[in-house]
XYZ file of C-alpha atoms in Angstrom:
241
model
C 56.489 -25.655 -101.821
C 56.925 -28.360 -100.048
C 60.488 -29.425 -99.225
C 60.899 -32.696 -100.318
C 63.737 -34.987 -99.060
C 64.307 -38.245 -101.649
C 66.939 -40.993 -101.792
C 67.391 -44.686 -103.866
C 67.252 -47.325 -101.809
C 68.489 -50.777 -102.359
C 67.525 -53.419 -101.301
C 67.151 -58.323 -102.315
C 63.856 -59.248 -104.194
C 63.472 -61.813 -106.523
C 66.687 -62.822 -106.518
C 67.672 -59.355 -107.611
C 68.986 -56.486 -106.443
C 66.221 -53.521 -106.272
C 66.539 -49.424 -106.955
C 63.887 -47.772 -105.804
C 63.211 -44.255 -104.654
C 62.001 -42.923 -101.457
C 60.585 -39.400 -100.859
C 60.463 -37.697 -98.005
C 58.330 -34.965 -97.016
C 59.062 -32.529 -95.007
C 58.225 -31.866 -91.254
C 60.382 -34.713 -88.758
C 57.079 -36.568 -87.496
C 55.863 -40.100 -88.552
C 53.266 -39.584 -92.180
C 51.090 -41.937 -93.548
C 53.425 -44.287 -96.554
C 52.483 -45.137 -99.981
C 53.795 -47.926 -101.841
C 53.924 -47.117 -105.649
C 54.362 -49.896 -108.503
C 55.949 -48.950 -111.796
C 54.430 -50.994 -114.565
C 56.269 -53.743 -116.699
C 59.125 -52.049 -118.389
C 59.893 -51.110 -114.954
C 60.643 -48.164 -112.505
C 61.684 -44.996 -114.794
C 61.919 -41.139 -113.546
C 58.041 -40.595 -114.350
C 57.083 -42.681 -111.545
C 60.379 -41.794 -109.499
C 58.379 -38.320 -109.055
C 54.738 -39.829 -108.641
C 56.576 -40.880 -105.484
C 58.259 -37.008 -104.704
C 54.874 -35.688 -105.403
C 52.996 -37.512 -102.798
C 55.883 -36.022 -100.613
C 54.795 -33.004 -102.106
C 51.081 -33.442 -100.808
C 52.375 -35.043 -97.235
C 53.210 -38.808 -97.721
C 56.196 -40.719 -97.260
C 56.798 -42.893 -101.062
C 58.138 -45.265 -101.962
C 58.368 -45.479 -106.277
C 59.940 -49.458 -105.823
C 62.194 -51.501 -108.200
C 60.339 -54.993 -110.087
C 63.429 -55.882 -112.488
C 66.644 -55.488 -110.295
C 67.167 -51.647 -112.378
C 66.646 -52.086 -115.767
C 63.810 -50.131 -117.654
C 62.295 -52.763 -120.583
C 62.704 -50.785 -123.880
C 62.303 -54.426 -126.362
C 58.548 -55.125 -126.077
C 59.791 -59.074 -125.904
C 61.730 -58.796 -124.175
C 59.794 -57.401 -121.134
C 57.039 -59.719 -121.696
C 59.804 -62.822 -120.600
C 60.705 -61.098 -118.009
C 56.712 -60.291 -117.412
C 54.656 -62.995 -118.267
C 56.123 -65.804 -115.728
C 56.129 -63.483 -112.798
C 52.858 -62.024 -113.403
C 52.241 -66.199 -113.739
C 53.446 -67.128 -110.493
C 51.709 -64.761 -106.649
C 54.195 -66.104 -104.372
C 57.038 -64.411 -106.645
C 54.466 -60.865 -106.852
C 54.700 -60.629 -102.884
C 57.801 -61.690 -102.363
C 58.741 -58.427 -104.380
C 55.458 -56.747 -102.664
C 56.924 -57.529 -99.191
C 60.119 -56.800 -100.242
C 59.348 -53.265 -100.669
C 56.904 -53.357 -98.276
C 59.604 -53.604 -95.311
C 61.645 -50.860 -96.865
C 58.978 -48.120 -96.090
C 58.233 -49.707 -92.634
C 61.781 -49.170 -92.233
C 61.525 -45.362 -92.779
C 61.386 -44.080 -89.164
C 59.388 -41.324 -90.928
C 56.536 -44.085 -91.744
C 53.473 -44.879 -89.796
C 53.021 -48.718 -90.179
C 49.825 -48.768 -89.012
C 49.011 -46.622 -92.239
C 50.021 -47.544 -95.145
C 48.650 -48.519 -99.194
C 49.594 -49.212 -102.173
C 48.962 -48.066 -105.128
C 50.133 -49.293 -109.006
C 50.299 -49.616 -112.607
C 49.871 -53.171 -114.178
C 52.581 -55.926 -112.857
C 53.342 -52.932 -110.003
C 49.265 -52.923 -109.635
C 48.882 -56.251 -109.893
C 51.648 -56.827 -107.097
C 49.633 -54.162 -105.096
C 46.740 -56.353 -105.171
C 48.415 -59.853 -104.518
C 49.637 -57.305 -100.701
C 46.181 -56.931 -100.511
C 45.379 -61.008 -101.462
C 48.200 -62.171 -98.578
C 46.349 -60.302 -96.045
C 48.515 -57.309 -95.627
C 47.323 -55.038 -93.816
C 46.738 -51.327 -95.579
C 44.446 -48.174 -95.578
C 43.833 -48.508 -99.488
C 44.479 -50.426 -102.509
C 44.331 -48.509 -106.124
C 45.402 -49.643 -109.786
C 45.420 -48.793 -113.437
C 45.278 -51.500 -115.842
C 45.682 -53.839 -113.507
C 42.545 -56.502 -113.522
C 44.625 -59.353 -112.340
C 42.199 -61.880 -110.619
C 44.146 -63.775 -107.253
C 43.773 -67.915 -106.479
C 40.365 -68.993 -105.850
C 39.633 -67.599 -102.159
C 42.063 -65.308 -101.766
C 40.279 -61.935 -102.133
C 39.121 -62.529 -98.611
C 41.566 -61.282 -96.734
C 41.718 -58.198 -98.429
C 41.358 -55.989 -95.692
C 40.635 -52.816 -97.455
C 38.922 -50.091 -100.142
C 40.480 -51.029 -103.552
C 40.072 -49.027 -106.529
C 40.582 -49.578 -110.304
C 40.979 -48.184 -113.414
C 40.852 -49.173 -116.816
C 41.262 -48.106 -120.084
C 37.319 -49.061 -122.142
C 39.241 -50.315 -125.246
C 42.397 -51.755 -123.476
C 43.291 -55.181 -125.461
C 45.627 -56.261 -122.546
C 42.623 -55.991 -120.433
C 39.477 -57.118 -121.990
C 35.576 -56.972 -120.820
C 35.281 -60.569 -119.760
C 38.874 -59.539 -117.561
C 37.269 -57.095 -116.090
C 34.432 -59.030 -115.316
C 36.214 -61.173 -113.368
C 38.069 -59.357 -111.368
C 34.058 -57.502 -110.317
C 32.882 -61.610 -109.235
C 36.318 -61.525 -107.638
C 36.005 -58.591 -105.765
C 31.536 -59.464 -104.460
C 32.427 -62.561 -103.553
C 35.360 -61.606 -101.514
C 32.731 -58.773 -100.255
C 35.753 -56.193 -101.278
C 34.913 -52.184 -101.238
C 35.513 -51.841 -104.626
C 35.450 -49.277 -107.229
C 35.619 -50.046 -111.048
C 36.507 -46.754 -113.173
C 36.643 -47.475 -117.179
C 37.571 -44.070 -119.147
C 36.092 -44.261 -122.460
C 38.134 -44.272 -125.151
C 41.735 -45.245 -124.007
C 43.526 -48.045 -124.582
C 46.041 -50.045 -122.344
C 49.277 -47.501 -120.318
C 46.500 -44.728 -121.214
C 48.204 -43.011 -117.974
C 51.912 -43.164 -119.382
C 53.319 -40.323 -121.530
C 54.820 -41.514 -124.211
C 58.683 -42.854 -123.985
C 60.896 -43.529 -126.980
C 60.680 -46.816 -128.151
C 58.533 -49.543 -129.501
C 55.596 -50.471 -128.071
C 52.711 -53.088 -127.484
C 49.910 -52.659 -129.543
C 47.321 -51.841 -127.805
C 49.137 -49.034 -125.688
C 48.485 -45.009 -125.848
C 48.799 -42.124 -123.759
C 45.668 -40.398 -122.878
C 46.888 -37.025 -121.493
C 42.553 -35.865 -120.012
C 41.849 -39.975 -118.644
C 45.856 -39.654 -117.610
C 45.345 -36.698 -115.415
C 41.640 -37.659 -114.246
C 43.617 -41.101 -113.101
C 45.520 -39.646 -110.710
C 43.170 -37.452 -109.691
C 40.712 -40.475 -109.052
C 43.746 -41.747 -107.070
C 44.913 -38.717 -104.480
C 40.800 -38.887 -103.851
C 41.388 -42.303 -102.724
C 44.461 -41.295 -100.387
C 42.111 -38.908 -98.967
C 39.308 -40.686 -98.213
C 41.408 -44.192 -96.397
C 45.036 -42.197 -96.289
C 44.432 -38.827 -94.736
C 47.158 -36.315 -93.399
C 47.076 -35.167 -90.289
C 49.056 -33.543 -88.815
C-alpha cells in the first residue's frame, strides 16, 4: 500500500481558525492537488478519509474546514450558520481562497494542477472559486447545484461535473434547471448526473444525529458518485510521475 502522510493544518478564514486535513502521497516530487469541501454540518472523519484516499492515488489533498473546527449535530444550528453563508458569494470565496492558499503553499503541490471537489456547502464553495476565475483543472460537486451571480459562470475555466439525487427536496428539479441554464449560458464544459431514487446527502453514511427531512444515505449511489468524481480527476488531473 502506498504510504500516505497526513497532518492537521490550521489557518484563518471567515473570522475563524479553520482546522483542515492535509494528506500527502508517497515520494518527494510535486503532484496534482485536490481541495475537498465538506457538507453543511462541517468537516468530519468521513471527508478527512477522502483526503487520505486521494493521497493513496497520488494526489496532494486538503479536506478544508468551513466552521472553525465544528461539526454541527443540531440541524437548526447548522442552518443558522450555513444559510447566510450560502447567500454570500464573497464569504464562500474567502473560505475557498484561504484553503487554496494552504494547498498551494505545500511544497508537494503542483500549483498549475489543482482541482476542487465538494459536497453540499463545500461544493458551493468549489463552484464559487470557479466563478471567481480561479485556475482549476476540474470542479466536481455532489448535492451543490447552486447558481451564481449573473454572468460570473463565464469565468469558469475548467470542466464542471455535478451529481444530485432525483428525489432531493433541497435540490429540486427547478434548481437543477437553473444550474443547467447557467452553465449553458456561460459555455461551460459541464455534466449533470441525476442518481435515481436518491435523496439529499445520499453520499454520506448515516451518523448518530438528527438530520433534516429529505436526507438519506444511498450506499450504491454513494459508491457510484465517488467513482464518477475519480473518473473526472483521472480525465482532467491525471497523476503522472
